[in-house]
Amino acid sequence: MATIERVEVLVTSPGRNFVTVRVTTSDGVTGLGDATLNGRELAVASYLRDHLVPLLIGRDPARIEDTWQYLYKGAYWRRGPVTMTAIAAIDVALWDIKGKQAGLPVYQLLGGRSRDGVLVYCHASGGSVDELLDDVAAYTEKGFKAIRAQAAVPGLSGSYGVRKGTFYEPASTALPDEQAWSTEAYLDFAPGYLGKVREKFGFGFHLLHDVHHRLTPIEAARFGRSVEDVRLFWMEDPTPAENQEAFRLIRQHTTTPIATGEVLNSIWDVQTLITEQLIDYVRTTVVHAGGITHLRRIFDLAALYHVRTGSHGATDLSPVTTAAAVAVDISVPNFGIQEHMGHTPETYEVFRGTPRLEDGMLLPSEEPGLGIEYDDEAAARFPYDPKYLPVARRLDGSVHDW
Ligand code: EZ4
Ligand code: CO
């Protein structure tokens, strides 16, 4: 029997920060897992190096479920982003190994294709409404069938979710940037520009919008109702996601579909949301919700309640996560949509073989495992360089919720 011989924790910043786990078996097979927790990267690196790696050496890499249960239940402390990201990285690396040993891509181990490709949405944004409309036009021409639209709120310094240069990267400063927020200004402005996107481009594509957890339940209810004519695919994170009960109130007031879960980490964190049918799309991801093993459990629960998947896919989720997400997305019956931001060319130098984007859909690699190679030489050129997401302050100077 092959055993786990070596587990490396690799930290690199090719345009943004990534923590990667590489598991090597005694017969020389390697597997990769993403362990990136944006802004708290080294906490996960330590959790892995100091606490998990010693437990893994000598274990059977084929026992994926057992290893998951052992790491989750054996810690005594459960859930939370640091724990669930660390377990996810090991889990995904073991699926990669199992695929390579079987000579099959991971999606085949999960039951094979349920669809031809994975529908993705891209990110259009603008410092003004005109800039946003130009950006939507550009993405439409590239063949995207689903587009998230965000415009800077006039009068507020730095609006979250809006691209500044050619590449959209929300975590870009050595210390958290401080941005201004006004709920009143946002609620007056956002429904109008979403309407303009529909006026100009029609209804022949999916339009999404991210509220970034900024509203209270009654404000979110008002927002959802005010954009019903725009027929959003979803409004994302209308309120802070940790209060599952808050979504009941939103639900009572609007037919605008709701997505949440990118910051949630376990089936317990979405249990009420799913079983009470308070959301339409669950945004938990492979990397932050316990790996392929646990994410499939969440998605199966969701399927029972007509909740579809819509996994997070921002730049802080490495190409290893993209590959694992596509394997899950293409196989589960209740797939909805996958977020796709893509990465910098430097990131693709380190992580080789990312899933192909064709006609607005991601396609899984047909290589055994996940099909991603980690280039150590390229990674060495990009030492760790911490970057943080911004913090929002209200106009009176107080920290806003999120
Ligand atoms: O705020 O990835 O839907 N995507 C998002 C992203 C997230 C960042 C945080 O890690 O909301 O911009
Ligand atoms: Co979001």
XYZ file of C-alpha atoms and ligand atoms in Angstrom:
415
model
C 0.000 0.000 0.000
C 1.271 3.461 -0.905
C 1.383 5.883 2.012
C 1.560 9.658 2.333
C 5.282 10.378 2.469
C 5.537 14.138 2.219
C 3.231 17.141 2.569
C 4.586 20.544 1.508
C 2.952 23.902 2.220
C 3.897 26.299 -0.589
C 3.388 30.067 -0.331
C 3.735 32.318 -3.369
C 2.395 35.675 -4.605
C 2.299 35.782 -8.419
C 0.063 38.862 -8.588
C -1.819 37.751 -5.471
C -1.274 35.448 -2.506
C -1.676 31.688 -2.709
C -1.071 28.887 -0.241
C -0.874 25.455 -1.879
C -0.517 21.985 -0.425
C 1.408 19.292 -2.315
C 1.012 15.744 -1.045
C 3.483 13.115 -2.288
C 2.912 9.380 -1.851
C 5.541 6.704 -1.242
C 5.145 5.602 -4.863
C 5.824 9.109 -6.152
C 2.329 10.367 -7.027
C 1.669 14.025 -6.158
C -1.599 15.849 -5.511
C -2.308 19.572 -5.190
C -4.784 21.378 -2.952
C -5.522 25.102 -2.621
C -5.260 26.458 0.959
C -5.639 30.169 0.241
C -7.619 32.200 2.772
C -7.403 35.729 1.472
C -5.782 38.109 4.019
C -5.192 35.317 6.563
C -2.963 33.095 4.416
C -0.284 32.333 6.983
C -2.794 31.268 9.638
C -3.802 28.398 7.342
C -0.167 27.693 6.417
C 0.642 27.297 10.123
C -2.478 25.187 10.786
C -1.280 22.847 8.052
C 2.458 22.796 8.822
C 2.195 22.723 12.597
C -0.940 20.647 13.138
C -2.065 18.627 10.116
C 1.087 17.564 8.289
C 2.420 15.472 11.211
C -0.913 13.589 11.349
C -0.837 12.715 7.668
C 2.567 11.121 7.202
C 2.226 7.348 6.810
C -1.559 7.404 6.212
C -3.282 5.740 3.259
C -3.934 8.480 0.633
C -6.852 6.448 -0.778
C -8.939 6.993 2.385
C -10.336 10.396 1.469
C -13.567 10.294 3.486
C -11.852 8.792 6.520
C -9.114 11.441 6.427
C -11.772 14.156 6.213
C -13.631 12.780 9.260
C -10.374 12.311 11.158
C -9.181 15.881 10.561
C -12.592 17.460 11.218
C -13.705 15.452 14.238
C -10.248 14.840 15.650
C -9.540 18.537 16.116
C -12.313 18.942 18.729
C -12.716 22.526 17.371
C -15.031 22.513 14.402
C -15.975 24.692 11.420
C -14.548 28.145 10.770
C -12.648 29.366 7.723
C -9.109 28.477 8.880
C -9.946 24.881 9.801
C -12.161 24.265 6.784
C -9.642 25.735 4.327
C -6.830 23.601 5.745
C -8.946 20.428 5.551
C -10.092 21.393 2.045
C -6.514 21.606 0.798
C -5.695 18.087 1.997
C -8.992 16.727 0.680
C -8.505 18.173 -2.809
C -4.901 16.939 -2.970
C -6.115 13.411 -2.145
C -8.778 13.575 -4.906
C -6.050 14.722 -7.327
C -3.931 11.718 -6.284
C -6.852 9.308 -6.621
C -7.532 10.561 -10.132
C -3.901 10.147 -11.139
C -3.813 6.634 -9.668
C -7.004 5.690 -11.527
C -5.899 7.407 -14.743
C -9.124 9.469 -14.711
C -9.983 13.158 -14.416
C -11.514 13.926 -11.002
C -14.938 14.696 -12.494
C -15.136 11.077 -13.684
C -14.624 9.912 -10.100
C -17.577 12.125 -9.091
C -19.970 10.422 -11.497
C -18.980 11.966 -14.817
C -20.568 14.791 -16.771
C -24.104 15.948 -16.029
C -23.677 18.737 -18.609
C -21.444 19.712 -21.521
C -19.715 22.652 -19.849
C -19.789 24.891 -16.790
C -21.641 28.196 -17.312
C -19.612 31.050 -15.816
C -20.272 34.697 -15.078
C -17.704 37.413 -15.549
C -17.278 40.829 -13.903
C -18.182 44.044 -15.685
C -17.657 47.252 -13.751
C -17.080 50.964 -14.192
C -16.159 54.172 -12.411
C -19.258 55.603 -14.123
C -22.397 54.157 -15.725
C -20.976 54.786 -19.219
C -17.788 52.918 -18.329
C -19.886 50.035 -16.989
C -21.928 49.898 -20.207
C -18.705 49.773 -22.276
C -17.403 46.967 -20.079
C -20.643 44.972 -20.459
C -20.356 45.398 -24.251
C -16.767 44.103 -24.173
C -17.698 40.992 -22.164
C -20.717 40.303 -24.382
C -18.401 40.381 -27.410
C -16.100 37.868 -25.692
C -19.005 35.408 -25.605
C -19.957 35.520 -21.927
C -23.565 34.490 -21.308
C -23.722 35.822 -17.758
C -22.340 39.127 -16.487
C -22.085 40.684 -13.033
C -22.489 44.472 -13.154
C -21.128 46.927 -10.557
C -20.648 50.712 -10.894
C -18.962 53.161 -8.518
C -21.506 55.100 -6.465
C -21.090 58.823 -7.316
C -19.557 60.839 -4.493
C -18.178 57.836 -2.591
C -14.397 57.360 -2.617
C -13.510 53.938 -3.990
C -16.482 51.662 -4.551
C -15.929 47.988 -3.785
C -16.272 45.591 -6.682
C -15.182 48.127 -9.314
C -12.096 47.576 -11.438
C -9.454 50.304 -11.296
C -6.858 49.241 -13.879
C -7.137 46.696 -16.638
C -7.410 43.839 -14.160
C -10.016 43.584 -11.387
C -8.316 42.798 -8.079
C -10.188 43.722 -4.887
C -7.232 42.964 -2.549
C -4.526 45.342 -3.736
C -3.028 47.323 -0.841
C -0.346 46.438 1.759
C -2.764 47.521 4.518
C -6.555 47.532 4.150
C -7.711 50.504 2.070
C -10.516 52.494 3.731
C -13.469 53.181 1.463
C -16.562 55.329 2.001
C -20.040 53.841 2.128
C -23.534 55.304 2.118
C -26.499 52.950 1.997
C -28.778 55.817 0.949
C -26.560 56.750 -2.017
C -26.247 53.099 -3.084
C -29.981 52.396 -2.911
C -30.748 55.545 -4.910
C -28.173 54.707 -7.575
C -27.771 50.958 -8.165
C -31.277 50.020 -9.430
C -30.975 52.793 -12.051
C -27.764 51.541 -13.642
C -28.920 47.921 -13.636
C -31.985 49.166 -15.544
C -29.701 50.955 -18.026
C -27.786 47.717 -18.669
C -31.069 45.999 -19.611
C -32.218 49.001 -21.694
C -29.044 48.925 -23.741
C -28.371 45.166 -23.996
C -31.785 43.569 -23.488
C -32.622 40.357 -21.679
C -30.698 37.821 -23.776
C -28.059 37.173 -21.114
C -27.940 36.634 -17.365
C -27.378 39.783 -15.301
C -26.010 39.463 -11.765
C -25.265 41.978 -9.021
C -23.252 41.700 -5.788
C -24.471 43.732 -2.793
C -21.377 42.628 -0.789
C -23.242 42.162 2.505
C -23.868 45.906 2.825
C -27.621 46.103 3.616
C -29.937 45.353 6.509
C -32.760 42.855 5.833
C -35.431 45.506 5.235
C -33.080 47.522 2.992
C -32.297 44.358 1.045
C -36.029 43.659 0.704
C -36.509 47.142 -0.768
C -33.545 46.700 -3.114
C -34.741 43.296 -4.317
C -38.216 44.632 -4.993
C -36.893 47.708 -6.820
C -34.947 45.570 -9.332
C -37.628 42.960 -10.073
C -38.200 44.380 -13.584
C -34.488 44.023 -14.321
C -34.870 40.241 -13.762
C -31.536 39.663 -12.078
C -30.151 36.135 -12.193
C -29.399 36.866 -8.551
C -28.686 39.528 -5.973
C -25.646 38.305 -4.098
C -24.960 38.689 -0.381
C -27.734 41.219 0.303
C -27.049 41.073 4.063
C -24.183 39.783 6.229
C -24.220 36.042 5.578
C -23.684 34.796 9.126
C -27.258 35.634 10.146
C -29.220 32.951 8.326
C -32.571 34.048 9.811
C -32.251 37.516 8.238
C -33.025 36.013 4.861
C -36.590 35.139 5.939
C -37.551 38.779 5.915
C -35.977 39.450 2.506
C -37.736 36.389 1.096
C -41.158 37.612 2.217
C -40.837 40.789 0.165
C -39.225 40.041 -3.170
C -39.042 37.538 -6.033
C -35.484 38.613 -6.932
C -33.406 35.427 -6.564
C -30.882 35.407 -3.713
C -27.351 33.994 -3.576
C -25.101 33.795 -0.544
C -22.367 31.696 1.043
C -18.953 32.721 -0.297
C -17.727 33.329 3.264
C -19.469 30.291 4.784
C -17.561 27.120 5.502
C -19.753 24.184 6.416
C -23.099 22.512 5.882
C -24.142 23.809 9.296
C -23.577 27.411 8.160
C -26.096 27.022 5.333
C -28.519 24.531 6.892
C -31.314 27.015 7.674
C -30.795 28.891 4.417
C -31.219 25.687 2.448
C -33.827 23.722 4.389
C -36.135 26.745 4.717
C -35.566 27.630 1.038
C -34.436 31.143 1.963
C -31.945 31.319 -0.921
C -31.820 30.210 -4.550
C -28.059 29.729 -4.995
C -25.468 28.569 -2.480
C -22.021 30.108 -3.049
C -19.857 27.890 -0.847
C -16.643 26.787 -2.557
C -14.291 23.836 -2.628
C -11.463 25.750 -0.920
C -13.339 27.460 1.912
C -15.952 24.787 2.632
C -13.963 21.656 3.368
C -12.957 20.439 -0.079
C -14.721 18.316 -2.674
C -15.900 15.828 -0.031
C -17.758 18.395 2.073
C -18.925 20.674 -0.740
C -20.696 17.754 -2.414
C -22.515 17.103 0.864
C -23.709 20.741 0.906
C -24.762 20.588 -2.744
C -26.680 17.342 -2.194
C -28.605 18.924 0.690
C -29.285 21.947 -1.528
C -30.618 19.726 -4.319
C -33.369 18.444 -2.018
C -34.645 22.020 -1.554
C -34.422 23.427 -5.105
C -31.312 25.408 -4.229
C -28.724 25.464 -7.000
C -24.978 25.993 -6.870
C -23.170 29.258 -7.618
C -19.664 28.895 -6.257
C -17.366 31.805 -5.475
C -14.535 32.111 -7.991
C -12.638 35.336 -7.299
C -8.892 35.845 -7.791
C -8.124 34.652 -4.264
C -9.212 31.136 -5.216
C -6.250 29.561 -7.001
C -6.352 27.723 -10.342
C -6.290 24.493 -8.299
C -9.675 25.525 -6.880
C -10.935 26.441 -10.354
C -10.056 22.933 -11.558
C -11.681 21.276 -8.522
C -14.755 23.537 -8.781
C -15.233 22.645 -12.448
C -15.003 18.926 -11.580
C -17.814 19.358 -9.022
C -19.870 21.778 -11.159
C -19.894 19.575 -14.217
C -21.014 16.513 -12.261
C -23.673 17.667 -9.766
C -27.352 17.649 -10.837
C -28.191 21.047 -9.296
C -25.420 23.175 -10.779
C -26.440 26.807 -11.320
C -23.486 28.959 -12.337
C -19.780 29.393 -11.528
C -18.067 32.729 -10.824
C -15.006 33.247 -13.002
C -12.562 36.124 -12.715
C -9.466 34.499 -14.164
C -5.950 35.254 -12.931
C -2.885 37.263 -13.894
C -0.418 35.794 -16.434
C 2.059 35.423 -13.520
C -0.417 33.216 -11.660
C -0.792 30.980 -14.714
C 3.023 30.660 -14.897
C 2.974 29.066 -11.436
C -0.227 27.015 -11.876
C -0.080 25.384 -15.289
C -3.057 23.790 -17.002
C -6.080 25.746 -15.797
C -9.521 24.715 -17.206
C -10.233 26.046 -20.710
C -12.788 28.840 -21.180
C -14.830 28.389 -24.346
C -17.963 30.251 -25.362
C -18.750 31.409 -21.820
C -18.210 27.951 -20.323
C -15.326 26.339 -18.441
C -14.330 22.849 -19.547
C -12.538 20.360 -17.317
C -9.130 19.008 -18.211
C -9.141 15.408 -19.465
C -5.802 14.772 -17.722
C -5.832 12.282 -14.833
C -6.502 14.086 -11.527
C -7.124 17.831 -11.640
C -4.705 18.523 -14.475
C -2.782 21.306 -12.677
C 1.009 21.400 -12.323
C 2.770 23.627 -9.788
C 5.940 25.192 -11.194
C 8.374 25.596 -8.266
C 10.845 27.689 -10.244
C 8.180 30.156 -11.311
C 6.768 30.272 -7.756
C 10.209 31.150 -6.335
C 10.182 34.356 -8.382
C 7.103 35.589 -6.471
C 7.808 35.740 -2.707
C 4.950 36.264 -0.260
C 3.598 39.801 -0.506
C 0.548 40.367 1.746
C -2.361 42.308 0.266
C -5.665 43.063 1.926
C -9.260 43.740 0.993
C -10.594 47.217 1.828
C -12.689 48.188 4.866
C -15.857 50.271 4.423
C -16.598 53.270 6.652
C -19.867 55.173 6.730
C -19.815 58.903 6.089
C -19.677 59.538 9.875
C -16.411 57.564 10.082
C -17.796 54.381 11.697
C -16.969 50.943 10.318
C -19.798 49.589 8.176
C -20.965 45.974 8.341
C -18.456 44.411 5.921
O -15.154 39.940 -2.038
O -12.971 37.475 -3.361
O -18.186 37.639 -5.500
N -17.075 37.948 -5.324
C -16.656 38.732 -4.329
C -15.195 38.964 -4.194
C -14.775 38.799 -2.754
C -13.325 38.574 -2.606
C -13.018 38.294 -1.162
O -12.159 37.301 -0.986
O -17.462 39.207 -3.566
O -14.845 40.243 -4.652
Co -19.352 38.298 -3.691
